[in-house]
Amino acid sequence: MQIVVANIPVEVVKKNIKNMHLYVLPPDGHVRASVPMTLSDEAITMFVRTKISWVRKQQEKFQNQPRQSEREYVSGETFYLWGKQYYLQVEYSYQGNSLVLSGDKAILTVRKESTVKQRENFVHEWYRSQLKKKIGQLLPKWEKITDLHPSGWQTKYMTTKWGTCNTKTKKIWLNLQLAKKPVECLEYVILHELAHLRVKNHGPEFVAILDQYMPFWRDTKKLLNDSTLDYFGNER
């Protein structure tokens, strides 16, 4: 369910917990409240209202982060893969679409009359293939390290989470945008979601897992959340 407090939409998730928790989530400052099952809407609203100044401060941080401008998929735009910046070079051909990295160039070959949306769809699927390949390399590594094994995994574009885990089905999803971030960010998110297979919340037991297997995870989390965000307007 959703409530609106001081013009701020708040996603409310009722759980079998004792205390209320409020989160302002990357990458866009989405607000979520985790609350006890029996708590009334009035009590939830009052709780959120006491935290409004903190919420606004956190959202301002996200809003002030550098963002890529709206994509047009023309030569000269910046292009990122695994944290490295490239410059897009668009070429034309009727032999099929392709995207090749060469030096500091990302050479995108498309039909000259192709639309922005068609180019975007191709680039998204290219990113998906890059991410899936990297997950296929890294997930077995972290499964072996932690002895935690998901039932399956998928990639999808998300605007409020870098990853998510369904603790009932034991399936994890990883954000397509991770292909643009440094590889250590992907490893952190993989570990984060695997840890949820053992601990559902983000309490001390969960933090202990991250501390055990990735002692510098806080630095990596900050690197991820401070990094350049995408323009969201046309994203899927």
mmCIF file of C-alpha atoms in Angstrom:
data_model
loop_
_atom_site.group_PDB
_atom_site.id
_atom_site.type_symbol
_atom_site.label_atom_id
_atom_site.label_comp_id
_atom_site.label_asym_id
_atom_site.label_seq_id
_atom_site.Cartn_x
_atom_site.Cartn_y
_atom_site.Cartn_z
ATOM 1 C CA MET A 1 0.000 0.000 0.000
ATOM 2 C CA GLN A 2 1.004 3.636 -0.354
ATOM 3 C CA ILE A 3 0.396 6.715 1.782
ATOM 4 C CA VAL A 4 1.297 10.326 1.114
ATOM 5 C CA VAL A 5 2.817 12.401 3.918
ATOM 6 C CA ALA A 6 3.735 16.056 3.331
ATOM 7 C CA ASN A 7 3.386 15.450 -0.424
ATOM 8 C CA ILE A 8 5.880 12.570 -0.283
ATOM 9 C CA PRO A 9 4.644 9.148 -1.493
ATOM 10 C CA VAL A 10 5.604 6.401 0.959
ATOM 11 C CA GLU A 11 5.459 2.708 0.135
ATOM 12 C CA VAL A 12 4.250 0.829 3.222
ATOM 13 C CA VAL A 13 5.274 -2.793 3.706
ATOM 14 C CA LYS A 14 3.708 -4.619 6.637
ATOM 15 C CA LYS A 15 5.889 -7.358 8.122
ATOM 16 C CA ASN A 16 6.075 -9.583 11.148
ATOM 17 C CA ILE A 17 8.381 -7.163 12.986
ATOM 18 C CA LYS A 18 8.219 -5.231 16.255
ATOM 19 C CA ASN A 19 9.531 -1.818 15.231
ATOM 20 C CA MET A 20 9.003 0.611 12.365
ATOM 21 C CA HIS A 21 11.809 1.325 9.906
ATOM 22 C CA LEU A 22 11.983 4.081 7.296
ATOM 23 C CA TYR A 23 14.192 3.917 4.212
ATOM 24 C CA VAL A 24 15.087 6.405 1.488
ATOM 25 C CA LEU A 25 16.317 4.159 -1.273
ATOM 26 C CA PRO A 26 18.720 4.540 -4.181
ATOM 27 C CA PRO A 27 18.902 5.371 -6.902
ATOM 28 C CA ASP A 28 16.087 7.945 -6.910
ATOM 29 C CA GLY A 29 15.126 8.547 -3.261
ATOM 30 C CA HIS A 30 12.053 6.318 -3.147
ATOM 31 C CA VAL A 31 10.647 6.157 0.417
ATOM 32 C CA ARG A 32 9.635 2.886 2.046
ATOM 33 C CA ALA A 33 8.318 2.171 5.537
ATOM 34 C CA SER A 34 8.522 -1.333 7.006
ATOM 35 C CA VAL A 35 5.983 -1.577 9.821
ATOM 36 C CA PRO A 36 4.400 -4.166 12.158
ATOM 37 C CA MET A 37 1.392 -6.011 10.731
ATOM 38 C CA THR A 38 -1.115 -4.598 13.224
ATOM 39 C CA LEU A 39 -0.083 -0.947 13.055
ATOM 40 C CA SER A 40 -2.807 1.517 12.013
ATOM 41 C CA ASP A 41 -2.492 3.865 9.040
ATOM 42 C CA GLU A 42 -2.719 6.806 11.453
ATOM 43 C CA ALA A 43 0.211 5.566 13.521
ATOM 44 C CA ILE A 44 2.263 4.976 10.372
ATOM 45 C CA THR A 45 1.527 8.479 9.127
ATOM 46 C CA MET A 46 2.508 10.012 12.461
ATOM 47 C CA PHE A 47 5.772 8.072 12.477
ATOM 48 C CA VAL A 48 6.678 9.175 8.943
ATOM 49 C CA ARG A 49 5.743 12.769 9.736
ATOM 50 C CA THR A 50 8.337 12.874 12.537
ATOM 51 C CA LYS A 51 11.001 11.859 9.998
ATOM 52 C CA ILE A 52 10.062 14.222 7.162
ATOM 53 C CA SER A 53 13.040 16.561 7.556
ATOM 54 C CA TRP A 54 15.413 13.580 7.462
ATOM 55 C CA VAL A 55 13.610 12.146 4.410
ATOM 56 C CA ARG A 56 13.881 15.423 2.509
ATOM 57 C CA LYS A 57 17.576 15.681 3.331
ATOM 58 C CA GLN A 58 18.213 12.160 2.023
ATOM 59 C CA GLN A 59 16.174 12.771 -1.130
ATOM 60 C CA GLU A 60 18.107 15.973 -1.768
ATOM 61 C CA LYS A 61 21.330 13.961 -1.776
ATOM 62 C CA PHE A 62 19.952 11.725 -4.515
ATOM 63 C CA GLN A 63 18.642 14.686 -6.514
ATOM 64 C CA ASN A 64 22.041 16.382 -6.387
ATOM 65 C CA GLN A 65 23.868 13.342 -7.718
ATOM 66 C CA PRO A 66 25.187 13.707 -11.257
ATOM 67 C CA ARG A 67 22.895 12.139 -13.859
ATOM 68 C CA GLN A 68 23.377 11.316 -17.475
ATOM 69 C CA SER A 69 21.246 13.457 -19.759
ATOM 70 C CA GLU A 70 18.430 11.947 -21.772
ATOM 71 C CA ARG A 71 19.830 9.477 -24.273
ATOM 72 C CA GLU A 72 19.614 10.278 -27.969
ATOM 73 C CA TYR A 73 22.134 7.616 -29.072
ATOM 74 C CA VAL A 74 24.169 9.954 -31.250
ATOM 75 C CA SER A 75 27.932 10.354 -31.577
ATOM 76 C CA GLY A 76 29.656 12.074 -28.671
ATOM 77 C CA GLU A 77 27.414 10.861 -25.857
ATOM 78 C CA THR A 78 29.075 9.221 -22.877
ATOM 79 C CA PHE A 79 28.713 5.477 -22.493
ATOM 80 C CA TYR A 80 29.653 3.371 -19.474
ATOM 81 C CA LEU A 81 30.543 -0.279 -19.024
ATOM 82 C CA TRP A 82 31.869 -1.638 -15.704
ATOM 83 C CA GLY A 83 32.688 1.858 -14.485
ATOM 84 C CA LYS A 84 34.761 2.847 -17.517
ATOM 85 C CA GLN A 85 33.656 5.805 -19.630
ATOM 86 C CA TYR A 86 33.512 5.578 -23.405
ATOM 87 C CA TYR A 87 32.321 7.977 -26.077
ATOM 88 C CA LEU A 88 29.595 6.829 -28.413
ATOM 89 C CA GLN A 89 30.427 6.735 -32.102
ATOM 90 C CA VAL A 90 27.391 5.988 -34.276
ATOM 91 C CA GLU A 91 27.908 4.369 -37.650
ATOM 92 C CA TYR A 92 25.342 3.204 -40.208
ATOM 93 C CA SER A 93 24.857 -0.135 -41.886
ATOM 94 C CA TYR A 94 22.117 -2.442 -43.112
ATOM 95 C CA GLN A 95 24.074 -5.544 -42.101
ATOM 96 C CA GLY A 96 22.593 -5.666 -38.581
ATOM 97 C CA ASN A 97 23.048 -3.769 -35.336
ATOM 98 C CA SER A 98 26.251 -4.069 -33.318
ATOM 99 C CA LEU A 99 28.081 -2.396 -30.449
ATOM 100 C CA VAL A 100 31.855 -2.744 -30.236
ATOM 101 C CA LEU A 101 34.269 -1.191 -27.742
ATOM 102 C CA SER A 102 37.518 0.116 -29.177
ATOM 103 C CA GLY A 103 39.885 2.235 -27.087
ATOM 104 C CA ASP A 104 37.743 4.965 -25.548
ATOM 105 C CA LYS A 105 35.040 4.547 -28.216
ATOM 106 C CA ALA A 106 31.789 2.603 -28.105
ATOM 107 C CA ILE A 107 30.974 2.067 -31.761
ATOM 108 C CA LEU A 108 27.233 1.617 -32.269
ATOM 109 C CA THR A 109 26.271 0.433 -35.742
ATOM 110 C CA VAL A 110 22.584 0.810 -36.680
ATOM 111 C CA ARG A 111 20.352 1.603 -39.642
ATOM 112 C CA LYS A 112 20.482 5.313 -40.411
ATOM 113 C CA GLU A 113 16.694 5.689 -40.136
ATOM 114 C CA SER A 114 16.464 3.791 -36.832
ATOM 115 C CA THR A 115 14.581 5.624 -34.078
ATOM 116 C CA VAL A 116 15.937 6.586 -30.658
ATOM 117 C CA LYS A 117 13.715 3.908 -29.127
ATOM 118 C CA GLN A 118 15.032 1.216 -31.457
ATOM 119 C CA ARG A 119 18.632 2.166 -30.655
ATOM 120 C CA GLU A 120 17.803 2.260 -26.964
ATOM 121 C CA ASN A 121 16.226 -1.198 -27.064
ATOM 122 C CA PHE A 122 19.282 -2.630 -28.784
ATOM 123 C CA VAL A 123 21.683 -1.022 -26.289
ATOM 124 C CA HIS A 124 19.597 -2.258 -23.353
ATOM 125 C CA GLU A 125 19.755 -5.825 -24.633
ATOM 126 C CA TRP A 126 23.485 -5.439 -25.196
ATOM 127 C CA TYR A 127 23.865 -4.348 -21.572
ATOM 128 C CA ARG A 128 21.723 -7.295 -20.494
ATOM 129 C CA SER A 129 24.011 -9.731 -22.315
ATOM 130 C CA GLN A 130 27.096 -8.138 -20.710
ATOM 131 C CA LEU A 131 25.530 -8.303 -17.242
ATOM 132 C CA LYS A 132 24.360 -11.891 -17.635
ATOM 133 C CA LYS A 133 27.825 -12.943 -18.750
ATOM 134 C CA LYS A 134 29.436 -11.282 -15.725
ATOM 135 C CA ILE A 135 26.850 -12.700 -13.293
ATOM 136 C CA GLY A 136 27.510 -16.130 -14.772
ATOM 137 C CA GLN A 137 31.157 -15.692 -13.774
ATOM 138 C CA LEU A 138 30.693 -14.068 -10.365
ATOM 139 C CA LEU A 139 27.623 -15.738 -8.862
ATOM 140 C CA PRO A 140 29.219 -19.230 -8.690
ATOM 141 C CA LYS A 141 32.240 -17.628 -6.993
ATOM 142 C CA TRP A 142 30.076 -16.084 -4.256
ATOM 143 C CA GLU A 143 27.911 -19.184 -3.912
ATOM 144 C CA LYS A 144 31.075 -21.161 -3.208
ATOM 145 C CA ILE A 145 32.380 -18.572 -0.739
ATOM 146 C CA THR A 146 29.115 -18.237 1.216
ATOM 147 C CA ASP A 147 27.503 -21.653 0.614
ATOM 148 C CA LEU A 148 24.308 -19.723 -0.201
ATOM 149 C CA HIS A 149 22.497 -20.756 -3.363
ATOM 150 C CA PRO A 150 19.533 -19.028 -5.024
ATOM 151 C CA SER A 151 16.970 -21.091 -6.900
ATOM 152 C CA GLY A 152 17.516 -18.857 -9.905
ATOM 153 C CA TRP A 153 18.308 -15.306 -10.993
ATOM 154 C CA GLN A 154 17.232 -12.724 -13.551
ATOM 155 C CA THR A 155 18.123 -9.222 -14.651
ATOM 156 C CA LYS A 156 15.637 -6.384 -14.948
ATOM 157 C CA TYR A 157 15.590 -2.601 -15.011
ATOM 158 C CA MET A 158 14.766 -1.213 -11.560
ATOM 159 C CA THR A 159 14.524 2.394 -10.414
ATOM 160 C CA THR A 160 14.539 1.940 -6.631
ATOM 161 C CA LYS A 161 16.785 -1.077 -5.978
ATOM 162 C CA TRP A 162 20.087 -2.421 -7.210
ATOM 163 C CA GLY A 163 18.893 -5.930 -6.489
ATOM 164 C CA THR A 164 16.120 -7.850 -4.804
ATOM 165 C CA CYS A 165 15.588 -11.293 -3.317
ATOM 166 C CA ASN A 166 12.368 -13.259 -2.932
ATOM 167 C CA THR A 167 13.084 -15.133 0.272
ATOM 168 C CA LYS A 168 10.181 -17.523 -0.334
ATOM 169 C CA THR A 169 11.174 -18.670 -3.812
ATOM 170 C CA LYS A 170 14.891 -17.954 -3.178
ATOM 171 C CA LYS A 171 15.156 -16.169 -6.515
ATOM 172 C CA ILE A 172 17.213 -12.998 -6.974
ATOM 173 C CA TRP A 173 16.992 -10.144 -9.481
ATOM 174 C CA LEU A 174 19.839 -7.790 -10.382
ATOM 175 C CA ASN A 175 19.422 -4.306 -11.824
ATOM 176 C CA LEU A 176 20.394 -3.893 -15.461
ATOM 177 C CA GLN A 177 22.157 -0.634 -14.552
ATOM 178 C CA LEU A 178 24.814 -2.590 -12.669
ATOM 179 C CA ALA A 179 26.522 -3.294 -16.007
ATOM 180 C CA LYS A 180 27.505 0.393 -16.033
ATOM 181 C CA LYS A 181 29.035 0.367 -12.552
ATOM 182 C CA PRO A 182 32.431 -0.958 -11.403
ATOM 183 C CA VAL A 183 32.494 -4.759 -11.142
ATOM 184 C CA GLU A 184 32.983 -4.630 -7.370
ATOM 185 C CA CYS A 185 29.555 -2.984 -7.142
ATOM 186 C CA LEU A 186 27.978 -5.986 -8.844
ATOM 187 C CA GLU A 187 29.824 -8.298 -6.463
ATOM 188 C CA TYR A 188 28.534 -6.329 -3.477
ATOM 189 C CA VAL A 189 24.930 -6.545 -4.704
ATOM 190 C CA ILE A 190 25.285 -10.269 -5.393
ATOM 191 C CA LEU A 191 26.566 -10.830 -1.856
ATOM 192 C CA HIS A 192 23.827 -8.581 -0.436
ATOM 193 C CA GLU A 193 21.066 -10.590 -2.119
ATOM 194 C CA LEU A 194 22.649 -13.947 -1.245
ATOM 195 C CA ALA A 195 22.792 -12.859 2.392
ATOM 196 C CA HIS A 196 19.008 -12.379 2.292
ATOM 197 C CA LEU A 197 18.665 -16.105 1.665
ATOM 198 C CA ARG A 198 19.807 -16.536 5.262
ATOM 199 C CA VAL A 199 18.564 -13.311 6.880
ATOM 200 C CA LYS A 200 15.444 -11.529 5.612
ATOM 201 C CA ASN A 201 16.080 -8.138 7.243
ATOM 202 C CA HIS A 202 19.101 -5.829 7.428
ATOM 203 C CA GLY A 203 19.788 -6.385 11.122
ATOM 204 C CA PRO A 204 23.043 -7.264 12.897
ATOM 205 C CA GLU A 205 23.018 -10.866 11.657
ATOM 206 C CA PHE A 206 22.751 -9.664 8.071
ATOM 207 C CA VAL A 207 25.517 -7.071 8.528
ATOM 208 C CA ALA A 208 27.718 -9.770 10.082
ATOM 209 C CA ILE A 209 27.484 -11.797 6.861
ATOM 210 C CA LEU A 210 28.597 -8.830 4.779
ATOM 211 C CA ASP A 211 31.409 -8.066 7.245
ATOM 212 C CA GLN A 212 32.578 -11.672 7.132
ATOM 213 C CA TYR A 213 32.760 -12.053 3.366
ATOM 214 C CA MET A 214 33.383 -8.466 2.190
ATOM 215 C CA PRO A 215 35.030 -6.391 4.956
ATOM 216 C CA PHE A 216 35.038 -3.232 2.806
ATOM 217 C CA TRP A 217 31.415 -3.521 1.653
ATOM 218 C CA ARG A 218 30.491 -0.115 3.102
ATOM 219 C CA ASP A 219 32.992 1.606 0.809
ATOM 220 C CA THR A 220 31.641 -0.299 -2.177
ATOM 221 C CA LYS A 221 28.054 0.527 -1.250
ATOM 222 C CA LYS A 222 28.976 4.231 -1.059
ATOM 223 C CA LEU A 223 30.767 4.015 -4.417
ATOM 224 C CA LEU A 224 27.626 2.503 -5.957
ATOM 225 C CA ASN A 225 25.155 4.943 -4.454
ATOM 226 C CA ASP A 226 27.348 7.977 -5.201
ATOM 227 C CA SER A 227 27.924 7.039 -8.840
ATOM 228 C CA THR A 228 26.319 8.720 -11.835
ATOM 229 C CA LEU A 229 22.682 7.749 -12.299
ATOM 230 C CA ASP A 230 20.872 7.205 -15.560
ATOM 231 C CA TYR A 231 18.247 9.375 -17.083
ATOM 232 C CA PHE A 232 15.045 7.478 -16.291
ATOM 233 C CA GLY A 233 12.589 9.031 -18.725
ATOM 234 C CA ASN A 234 12.566 6.354 -21.425
ATOM 235 C CA GLU A 235 13.898 3.424 -19.420
ATOM 236 C CA ARG A 236 12.149 0.093 -19.119
#
